[in-house]
């Protein structure tokens, strides 16, 4: 590294340090950090952009903030003039990444892969400049491998190394089956890096093993080894589990501005700075200032969270939508006013009904047990009055407003017949 840095002038050395500061922000691990710094220095010295890889198996096309942790880091590289290589696993996606799975994953059809990939592109364009992205489908090189090529690829890795994966080890210890094809997933992901001569590969910490396969196979094929950059997994709104649509603890980047703002305000205080670091476009100095102001009492955690919510909405819907969402939140949730755009439900059922049945029929909650719990927690209002008793029966009237939780409202419209 010192030899490369010595060839740079003072301005170029400052640029290396500037970029490294940006790339280190919010990162869980860089393997190895020294190699990344060397690659950045060489790219400046030779005026050659780095190739930054992100592999995607488009199995779940709805992008939420958890996915954007890696995308935001890609944007930083792109803003510094480096090349983003998006690898669409149209071949590997038909096999399914076994990472974190206790059973073999469902294999995708060609049609499913193509549809999901298209959806990814539309959403990614909100974060990175898709016109400057290199798009690659790994079927281009993987489909052309013959059986001898596959055997040769398999011969460059040991079974013991593959069994180091925690998910494989766990399935073996619990007697759950592992199909032979699953062992080939990390091999193919590593081969992608060989074919594209990637300099850096990004992914979540759960992709640690797969990304290191890129370094392994590049070395075996006589290529310069890529750097592995691992981003932390983002906890969802519950503050416990990884953000996931199935866990219902997510904020989707296609959600309406008001929903996005409201959900952001439910992020636990303990995770605020992590969200600032991983899902916003604020720079290190701005984030450090927010952190310091919260710690020394200059900035109330509520106000910091409002800044976070406003920033998230602004990134995906613009400044005007962010300001309007904040006004709506303050009016409805802090001042107790009813929103002006409450959805209307045409009611054709009985005029008298239990509050629990009404909540379920209006699809405000999915079950009676959830409705009882919400009422017990004082989370249900009728015409802005709290419902205290789970046995309450209502005589419905035109325009009656039912509120469940902080963000669910329905206005009743009675059948005139």
CSV table of C-alpha atoms in Angstrom, one decimal:
chain,number,residue,atom,x,y,z
A,1,UNK,CA,0.0,0.0,0.0
A,2,UNK,CA,2.8,2.5,0.9
A,3,UNK,CA,4.3,2.0,-2.5
A,4,UNK,CA,1.1,3.0,-4.2
A,5,UNK,CA,0.4,5.9,-1.9
A,6,UNK,CA,4.0,7.2,-2.5
A,7,UNK,CA,3.2,7.6,-6.2
A,8,UNK,CA,0.2,9.8,-5.5
A,9,UNK,CA,0.5,13.6,-5.1
A,10,UNK,CA,-0.9,15.2,-1.9
A,11,UNK,CA,-4.3,16.0,-3.5
A,12,UNK,CA,-4.7,12.4,-4.6
A,13,UNK,CA,-3.8,11.1,-1.2
A,14,UNK,CA,-6.4,13.3,0.4
A,15,UNK,CA,-8.9,11.9,-2.1
A,16,UNK,CA,-8.1,8.3,-1.1
A,17,UNK,CA,-8.7,9.2,2.5
A,18,UNK,CA,-11.9,11.0,1.7
A,19,UNK,CA,-13.3,8.0,-0.2
A,20,UNK,CA,-12.3,5.5,2.5
A,21,UNK,CA,-14.0,7.6,5.1
A,22,UNK,CA,-17.2,7.4,3.1
A,23,UNK,CA,-16.9,3.7,2.4
A,24,UNK,CA,-16.3,2.8,6.0
A,25,UNK,CA,-19.4,4.5,7.3
A,26,UNK,CA,-21.9,2.0,8.6
A,27,UNK,CA,-19.9,-1.0,7.3
A,28,UNK,CA,-19.8,-4.2,9.5
A,29,UNK,CA,-16.6,-5.6,8.0
A,30,UNK,CA,-14.2,-5.0,5.1
A,31,UNK,CA,-12.1,-8.0,4.1
A,32,UNK,CA,-9.4,-6.8,4.0
A,33,UNK,CA,-9.5,-3.0,4.6
A,34,UNK,CA,-5.9,-2.5,3.4
A,35,UNK,CA,-6.7,-4.1,0.0
A,36,UNK,CA,-9.7,-1.7,-0.5
A,37,UNK,CA,-7.5,1.3,0.2
A,38,UNK,CA,-4.9,0.0,-2.2
A,39,UNK,CA,-7.6,-0.5,-4.9
A,40,UNK,CA,-8.9,3.0,-4.4
A,41,UNK,CA,-5.4,4.4,-4.6
A,42,UNK,CA,-4.7,2.5,-7.8
A,43,UNK,CA,-7.9,3.6,-9.4
A,44,UNK,CA,-7.0,7.2,-8.7
A,45,UNK,CA,-3.4,6.7,-9.9
A,46,UNK,CA,-4.5,5.0,-13.1
A,47,UNK,CA,-7.7,7.0,-13.6
A,48,UNK,CA,-9.5,3.6,-13.7
A,49,UNK,CA,-12.9,3.1,-12.0
A,50,UNK,CA,-13.3,0.2,-9.7
A,51,UNK,CA,-15.9,-2.5,-10.5
A,52,UNK,CA,-18.3,-2.9,-7.6
A,53,UNK,CA,-20.5,-6.0,-7.6
A,54,UNK,CA,-23.9,-6.7,-6.1
A,55,UNK,CA,-25.4,-10.1,-6.9
A,56,UNK,CA,-29.2,-10.5,-6.9
A,57,UNK,CA,-31.4,-13.5,-7.0
A,58,UNK,CA,-34.7,-11.8,-7.7
A,59,UNK,CA,-36.9,-14.0,-5.5
A,60,UNK,CA,-38.7,-11.2,-3.5
A,61,UNK,CA,-39.0,-8.1,-5.7
A,62,UNK,CA,-40.6,-5.7,-3.1
A,63,UNK,CA,-37.7,-3.5,-1.9
A,64,UNK,CA,-37.8,-2.2,1.7
A,65,UNK,CA,-35.3,-0.1,3.7
A,66,UNK,CA,-33.4,-3.2,4.7
A,67,UNK,CA,-32.4,-3.8,1.1
A,68,UNK,CA,-31.3,-0.2,0.7
A,69,UNK,CA,-28.5,-0.6,3.2
A,70,UNK,CA,-26.3,-2.1,0.4
A,71,UNK,CA,-27.8,0.1,-2.3
A,72,UNK,CA,-26.9,3.2,-0.4
A,73,UNK,CA,-23.3,2.0,-0.2
A,74,UNK,CA,-23.4,1.3,-4.0
A,75,UNK,CA,-24.6,4.9,-4.5
A,76,UNK,CA,-21.5,6.2,-2.7
A,77,UNK,CA,-19.2,4.3,-4.9
A,78,UNK,CA,-21.2,5.4,-8.0
A,79,UNK,CA,-21.0,9.1,-6.9
A,80,UNK,CA,-17.2,8.7,-6.8
A,81,UNK,CA,-17.1,7.5,-10.4
A,82,UNK,CA,-16.9,3.8,-9.9
A,83,UNK,CA,-18.8,1.2,-12.0
A,84,UNK,CA,-21.7,-0.7,-10.4
A,85,UNK,CA,-22.1,-4.2,-11.6
A,86,UNK,CA,-25.5,-5.7,-10.9
A,87,UNK,CA,-25.5,-9.4,-11.4
A,88,UNK,CA,-29.0,-10.8,-11.9
A,89,UNK,CA,-29.0,-14.4,-10.9
A,90,UNK,CA,-31.3,-15.7,-13.6
A,91,UNK,CA,-29.3,-18.9,-13.5
A,92,UNK,CA,-28.5,-19.2,-9.8
A,93,UNK,CA,-32.0,-17.9,-8.9
A,94,UNK,CA,-33.4,-21.1,-10.4
A,95,UNK,CA,-31.4,-23.0,-7.8
A,96,UNK,CA,-32.0,-20.8,-4.8
A,97,UNK,CA,-29.5,-19.5,-2.3
A,98,UNK,CA,-29.5,-21.8,0.8
A,99,UNK,CA,-28.2,-19.0,3.1
A,100,UNK,CA,-30.1,-18.9,6.3
A,101,UNK,CA,-32.5,-21.6,5.2
A,102,UNK,CA,-33.3,-24.7,7.1
A,103,UNK,CA,-34.8,-26.4,4.0
A,104,UNK,CA,-34.0,-26.1,0.3
A,105,UNK,CA,-35.4,-23.0,-1.3
A,106,UNK,CA,-38.1,-23.0,-4.0
A,107,UNK,CA,-36.5,-22.9,-7.5
A,108,UNK,CA,-37.7,-20.0,-9.6
A,109,UNK,CA,-39.0,-20.2,-13.2
A,110,UNK,CA,-37.5,-18.1,-16.0
A,111,UNK,CA,-40.7,-16.1,-16.1
A,112,UNK,CA,-40.6,-15.4,-12.3
A,113,UNK,CA,-36.9,-14.3,-12.5
A,114,UNK,CA,-37.6,-11.9,-15.4
A,115,UNK,CA,-40.6,-10.3,-13.7
A,116,UNK,CA,-38.9,-9.9,-10.4
A,117,UNK,CA,-35.7,-8.5,-12.0
A,118,UNK,CA,-37.8,-5.8,-13.9
A,119,UNK,CA,-39.4,-4.8,-10.6
A,120,UNK,CA,-36.0,-4.5,-8.9
A,121,UNK,CA,-34.8,-2.2,-11.6
A,122,UNK,CA,-37.7,0.2,-11.3
A,123,UNK,CA,-37.2,0.4,-7.5
A,124,UNK,CA,-33.4,0.6,-7.6
A,125,UNK,CA,-33.7,3.6,-9.8
A,126,UNK,CA,-34.8,5.6,-6.8
A,127,UNK,CA,-31.4,5.1,-5.2
A,128,UNK,CA,-28.8,4.6,-7.8
A,129,UNK,CA,-28.5,5.9,-11.4
A,130,UNK,CA,-29.5,2.8,-13.4
A,131,UNK,CA,-28.4,4.4,-16.6
A,132,UNK,CA,-24.8,4.1,-15.4
A,133,UNK,CA,-25.1,0.6,-14.1
A,134,UNK,CA,-23.7,-2.5,-15.8
A,135,UNK,CA,-26.4,-5.1,-15.9
A,136,UNK,CA,-25.3,-8.7,-16.2
A,137,UNK,CA,-27.3,-12.0,-16.2
A,138,UNK,CA,-25.2,-14.9,-15.0
A,139,UNK,CA,-26.9,-17.3,-17.3
A,140,UNK,CA,-24.7,-15.8,-20.1
A,141,UNK,CA,-21.6,-17.7,-18.8
A,142,UNK,CA,-23.1,-20.3,-16.5
A,143,UNK,CA,-25.4,-21.8,-19.1
A,144,UNK,CA,-22.5,-22.4,-21.5
A,145,UNK,CA,-20.5,-24.5,-19.0
A,146,UNK,CA,-20.3,-28.1,-20.0
A,147,UNK,CA,-20.1,-31.0,-17.5
A,148,UNK,CA,-16.3,-31.0,-17.6
A,149,UNK,CA,-16.2,-27.3,-16.8
A,150,UNK,CA,-18.5,-27.9,-13.8
A,151,UNK,CA,-16.3,-30.7,-12.5
A,152,UNK,CA,-13.3,-28.4,-12.9
A,153,UNK,CA,-15.1,-25.7,-10.9
A,154,UNK,CA,-16.0,-28.1,-8.2
A,155,UNK,CA,-12.4,-29.4,-8.0
A,156,UNK,CA,-11.2,-26.0,-6.8
A,157,UNK,CA,-13.1,-26.1,-3.5
A,158,UNK,CA,-13.1,-28.8,-0.7
A,159,UNK,CA,-16.2,-30.3,0.9
A,160,UNK,CA,-14.8,-29.3,4.3
A,161,UNK,CA,-14.8,-25.7,3.2
A,162,UNK,CA,-18.4,-25.8,2.0
A,163,UNK,CA,-19.5,-27.4,5.2
A,164,UNK,CA,-18.2,-24.4,7.1
A,165,UNK,CA,-21.4,-22.7,6.3
A,166,UNK,CA,-23.5,-22.4,9.4
A,167,UNK,CA,-26.8,-23.3,7.6
A,168,UNK,CA,-25.3,-26.5,6.1
A,169,UNK,CA,-23.8,-27.5,9.5
A,170,UNK,CA,-27.1,-26.9,11.3
A,171,UNK,CA,-29.1,-28.9,8.8
A,172,UNK,CA,-26.6,-31.8,9.0
A,173,UNK,CA,-26.7,-31.8,12.8
A,174,UNK,CA,-30.5,-31.8,12.9
A,175,UNK,CA,-30.8,-34.5,10.2
A,176,UNK,CA,-32.4,-32.2,7.6
A,177,UNK,CA,-31.5,-33.0,4.0
A,178,UNK,CA,-29.1,-31.0,1.8
A,179,UNK,CA,-29.5,-31.5,-2.0
A,180,UNK,CA,-26.2,-31.7,-3.9
A,181,UNK,CA,-27.2,-28.8,-6.2
A,182,UNK,CA,-27.3,-26.4,-3.1
A,183,UNK,CA,-23.5,-26.9,-2.8
A,184,UNK,CA,-23.1,-25.3,-6.2
A,185,UNK,CA,-24.7,-22.0,-5.4
A,186,UNK,CA,-21.6,-20.4,-3.7
A,187,UNK,CA,-19.4,-21.9,-6.4
A,188,UNK,CA,-21.4,-20.2,-9.1
A,189,UNK,CA,-21.5,-16.9,-7.2
A,190,UNK,CA,-17.8,-17.0,-6.9
A,191,UNK,CA,-17.5,-17.8,-10.6
A,192,UNK,CA,-19.5,-14.6,-11.4
A,193,UNK,CA,-16.7,-12.6,-9.8
A,194,UNK,CA,-14.1,-14.4,-11.9
A,195,UNK,CA,-16.0,-13.6,-15.2
A,196,UNK,CA,-16.5,-9.9,-14.4
A,197,UNK,CA,-13.2,-9.4,-12.7
A,198,UNK,CA,-14.8,-7.5,-9.8
A,199,UNK,CA,-12.8,-5.3,-7.4
A,200,UNK,CA,-15.3,-5.2,-4.6
A,201,UNK,CA,-18.4,-7.2,-3.8
A,202,UNK,CA,-21.1,-5.9,-1.4
A,203,UNK,CA,-23.6,-7.8,0.6
A,204,UNK,CA,-25.2,-8.3,4.0
A,205,UNK,CA,-23.3,-10.1,6.8
A,206,UNK,CA,-25.5,-13.2,5.9
A,207,UNK,CA,-23.6,-13.3,2.6
A,208,UNK,CA,-20.2,-13.5,4.2
A,209,UNK,CA,-19.5,-17.1,2.9
A,210,UNK,CA,-20.8,-16.5,-0.6
A,211,UNK,CA,-18.8,-13.3,-1.1
A,212,UNK,CA,-15.6,-14.8,0.1
A,213,UNK,CA,-16.1,-17.5,-2.6
A,214,UNK,CA,-15.5,-14.7,-5.1
A,215,UNK,CA,-12.0,-14.1,-3.6
A,216,UNK,CA,-11.3,-17.8,-3.5
A,217,UNK,CA,-12.2,-18.4,-7.1
A,218,UNK,CA,-10.5,-15.3,-8.4
A,219,UNK,CA,-7.3,-16.5,-6.8
A,220,UNK,CA,-7.8,-20.0,-8.2
A,221,UNK,CA,-8.2,-18.5,-11.7
A,222,UNK,CA,-5.2,-16.2,-11.4
A,223,UNK,CA,-7.2,-13.0,-11.0
A,224,UNK,CA,-6.8,-10.1,-8.6
A,225,UNK,CA,-8.9,-10.9,-5.6
A,226,UNK,CA,-12.0,-8.8,-4.8
A,227,UNK,CA,-12.5,-7.1,-1.5
A,228,UNK,CA,-15.6,-8.3,0.5
A,229,UNK,CA,-17.6,-5.4,2.0
A,230,UNK,CA,-20.2,-6.7,4.4
A,231,UNK,CA,-23.1,-4.4,5.6
A,232,UNK,CA,-25.0,-5.0,8.8
A,233,UNK,CA,-28.5,-6.4,8.7
A,234,UNK,CA,-31.1,-3.8,9.6
A,235,UNK,CA,-33.5,-4.5,12.4
A,236,UNK,CA,-37.1,-3.8,11.6
A,237,UNK,CA,-39.6,-1.6,13.3
A,238,UNK,CA,-39.9,-4.1,16.2
A,239,UNK,CA,-36.2,-3.4,17.0
A,240,UNK,CA,-35.5,-7.2,17.2
A,241,UNK,CA,-35.8,-9.1,14.0
A,242,UNK,CA,-34.2,-8.4,10.6
A,243,UNK,CA,-36.4,-6.1,8.5
A,244,UNK,CA,-38.7,-8.4,6.6
A,245,UNK,CA,-42.0,-8.2,4.8
A,246,UNK,CA,-43.0,-11.6,6.3
A,247,UNK,CA,-42.3,-10.1,9.8
A,248,UNK,CA,-44.5,-7.1,9.0
A,249,UNK,CA,-41.7,-4.9,10.5
A,250,UNK,CA,-40.7,-3.1,7.3
A,251,UNK,CA,-40.9,0.2,5.5
A,252,UNK,CA,-41.2,-0.3,1.7
A,253,UNK,CA,-39.6,2.3,-0.5
A,254,UNK,CA,-42.8,2.3,-2.7
A,255,UNK,CA,-45.1,3.1,0.3
A,256,UNK,CA,-47.2,6.2,0.4
A,257,UNK,CA,-45.4,9.2,2.0
A,258,UNK,CA,-47.7,9.4,5.0
A,259,UNK,CA,-47.4,5.7,5.7
A,260,UNK,CA,-43.6,5.9,5.3
A,261,UNK,CA,-43.4,8.9,7.7
A,262,UNK,CA,-45.7,7.3,10.3
A,263,UNK,CA,-43.8,4.0,10.2
A,264,UNK,CA,-40.5,5.8,10.6
A,265,UNK,CA,-41.7,7.5,13.7
A,266,UNK,CA,-42.2,4.0,15.3
A,267,UNK,CA,-38.5,3.1,14.9
A,268,UNK,CA,-37.1,2.4,18.4
A,269,UNK,CA,-35.0,5.3,19.8
A,270,UNK,CA,-32.0,2.9,20.2
A,271,UNK,CA,-31.9,2.3,16.4
A,272,UNK,CA,-32.3,5.9,15.2
A,273,UNK,CA,-28.5,6.6,14.6
A,274,UNK,CA,-28.2,3.2,12.9
A,275,UNK,CA,-31.0,4.1,10.5
A,276,UNK,CA,-29.4,7.5,9.9
A,277,UNK,CA,-26.1,5.7,9.0
A,278,UNK,CA,-27.6,3.0,6.9
A,279,UNK,CA,-30.7,4.2,5.1
A,280,UNK,CA,-30.3,8.0,4.6
A,281,UNK,CA,-28.1,10.1,2.3
A,282,UNK,CA,-26.8,12.3,5.1
A,283,UNK,CA,-23.0,12.4,5.3
A,284,UNK,CA,-20.8,11.3,8.3
A,285,UNK,CA,-20.4,14.8,9.7
A,286,UNK,CA,-24.2,15.4,9.7
A,287,UNK,CA,-24.9,12.1,11.3
A,288,UNK,CA,-22.2,12.6,14.0
A,289,UNK,CA,-23.7,16.1,14.8
A,290,UNK,CA,-27.2,14.6,15.2
A,291,UNK,CA,-25.8,11.8,17.5
A,292,UNK,CA,-23.9,14.4,19.6
A,293,UNK,CA,-26.9,16.7,19.9
A,294,UNK,CA,-29.1,13.8,21.1
A,295,UNK,CA,-26.6,12.6,23.6
A,296,UNK,CA,-26.0,16.1,25.1
A,297,UNK,CA,-29.7,17.0,25.2
A,298,UNK,CA,-29.6,19.7,22.5
A,299,UNK,CA,-31.9,17.6,20.3
A,300,UNK,CA,-34.9,15.7,21.7
A,301,UNK,CA,-35.1,12.1,20.5
A,302,UNK,CA,-38.6,12.8,19.1
A,303,UNK,CA,-37.2,15.7,17.0
A,304,UNK,CA,-34.3,13.6,15.8
A,305,UNK,CA,-36.8,10.9,14.8
A,306,UNK,CA,-38.9,13.4,12.9
A,307,UNK,CA,-35.8,14.5,11.1
A,308,UNK,CA,-35.2,10.8,10.2
A,309,UNK,CA,-38.7,10.3,9.0
A,310,UNK,CA,-38.6,13.5,7.0
A,311,UNK,CA,-35.3,12.5,5.4
A,312,UNK,CA,-36.5,9.0,4.4
A,313,UNK,CA,-39.7,10.4,2.8
A,314,UNK,CA,-37.7,13.1,1.0
A,315,UNK,CA,-35.4,10.6,-0.5
A,316,UNK,CA,-38.2,8.6,-2.1
A,317,UNK,CA,-41.0,11.2,-2.6
A,318,UNK,CA,-39.3,14.6,-2.6
A,319,UNK,CA,-39.1,17.5,-0.2
A,320,UNK,CA,-42.7,18.7,-0.6
A,321,UNK,CA,-44.1,15.3,0.2
A,322,UNK,CA,-41.8,15.0,3.2
A,323,UNK,CA,-43.1,18.3,4.6
A,324,UNK,CA,-46.7,17.5,4.0
A,325,UNK,CA,-46.3,14.1,5.7
A,326,UNK,CA,-44.8,15.8,8.7
A,327,UNK,CA,-47.7,18.2,8.9
A,328,UNK,CA,-50.2,15.3,8.6
A,329,UNK,CA,-48.4,13.4,11.4
A,330,UNK,CA,-48.3,16.4,13.7
A,331,UNK,CA,-51.9,17.1,13.1
A,332,UNK,CA,-53.2,13.6,13.5
A,333,UNK,CA,-50.9,11.9,15.9
A,334,UNK,CA,-49.6,14.8,18.1
A,335,UNK,CA,-52.6,17.1,18.1
A,336,UNK,CA,-55.3,14.4,17.8
A,337,UNK,CA,-57.0,15.8,14.7
A,338,UNK,CA,-58.6,13.4,12.2
A,339,UNK,CA,-57.0,13.1,8.8
A,340,UNK,CA,-58.8,14.7,5.8
A,341,UNK,CA,-58.4,11.7,3.5
A,342,UNK,CA,-60.0,8.9,5.4
A,343,UNK,CA,-61.0,6.0,3.2
A,344,UNK,CA,-64.8,5.4,3.0
A,345,UNK,CA,-66.2,1.9,3.4
A,346,UNK,CA,-69.7,1.2,2.0
A,347,UNK,CA,-71.4,-0.7,4.7
A,348,UNK,CA,-74.1,-3.2,3.7
A,349,UNK,CA,-74.3,-5.2,6.9
A,350,UNK,CA,-76.4,-4.8,10.1
A,351,UNK,CA,-76.8,-1.3,11.6
A,352,UNK,CA,-76.0,-2.7,15.1
A,353,UNK,CA,-72.8,-4.8,15.5
A,354,UNK,CA,-70.1,-5.6,18.0
A,355,UNK,CA,-67.0,-3.4,17.8
A,356,UNK,CA,-64.8,-6.6,17.5
A,357,UNK,CA,-66.8,-7.9,14.5
A,358,UNK,CA,-66.8,-4.5,12.9
A,359,UNK,CA,-63.0,-4.1,13.1
A,360,UNK,CA,-62.6,-7.5,11.5
A,361,UNK,CA,-65.2,-7.0,8.8
A,362,UNK,CA,-63.6,-3.6,7.9
A,363,UNK,CA,-60.3,-5.5,7.6
A,364,UNK,CA,-58.6,-3.1,10.0
A,365,UNK,CA,-57.3,-6.2,11.9
A,366,UNK,CA,-57.2,-9.8,10.7
A,367,UNK,CA,-58.7,-11.6,13.7
A,368,UNK,CA,-61.0,-11.1,16.7
A,369,UNK,CA,-58.2,-11.9,19.1
A,370,UNK,CA,-56.1,-9.0,17.6
A,371,UNK,CA,-59.2,-6.7,17.9
A,372,UNK,CA,-59.7,-7.6,21.6
A,373,UNK,CA,-56.0,-7.0,22.3
A,374,UNK,CA,-56.1,-3.6,20.6
A,375,UNK,CA,-59.1,-2.5,22.5
A,376,UNK,CA,-57.6,-3.7,25.8
A,377,UNK,CA,-54.5,-1.6,24.9
A,378,UNK,CA,-56.8,1.4,24.3
A,379,UNK,CA,-55.9,1.5,20.7
A,380,UNK,CA,-59.4,1.7,19.2
A,381,UNK,CA,-61.5,4.9,18.8
A,382,UNK,CA,-65.0,5.6,17.5
A,383,UNK,CA,-65.5,9.2,16.4
A,384,UNK,CA,-62.4,10.1,18.3
A,385,UNK,CA,-63.6,8.5,21.5
A,386,UNK,CA,-61.6,5.6,23.0
A,387,UNK,CA,-63.4,2.2,23.2
A,388,UNK,CA,-62.8,0.8,26.7
A,389,UNK,CA,-64.9,-2.4,26.7
A,390,UNK,CA,-64.3,-5.3,24.3
A,391,UNK,CA,-68.1,-6.2,24.5
A,392,UNK,CA,-69.1,-2.8,23.1
A,393,UNK,CA,-71.8,-2.9,20.5
A,394,UNK,CA,-72.3,0.0,18.1
A,395,UNK,CA,-75.3,1.5,16.3
A,396,UNK,CA,-73.7,2.6,13.1
A,397,UNK,CA,-74.4,6.1,11.7
A,398,UNK,CA,-73.5,7.8,8.5
A,399,UNK,CA,-69.9,9.2,8.5
A,400,UNK,CA,-68.9,7.3,11.7
A,401,UNK,CA,-65.1,7.1,11.9
A,402,UNK,CA,-63.4,4.0,13.2
A,403,UNK,CA,-59.7,4.3,14.2
A,404,UNK,CA,-57.4,1.3,15.0
A,405,UNK,CA,-54.0,2.1,16.2
A,406,UNK,CA,-52.3,5.3,15.0
A,407,UNK,CA,-52.6,5.0,11.3
A,408,UNK,CA,-55.7,3.0,10.4
A,409,UNK,CA,-58.9,5.0,9.8
A,410,UNK,CA,-62.2,4.1,8.1
A,411,UNK,CA,-65.3,6.2,7.6
A,412,UNK,CA,-68.6,4.3,7.4
A,413,UNK,CA,-71.0,5.1,4.6
A,414,UNK,CA,-74.4,3.4,5.1
A,415,UNK,CA,-76.4,1.7,2.4
A,416,UNK,CA,-79.3,4.1,1.6
A,417,UNK,CA,-81.6,1.3,0.6
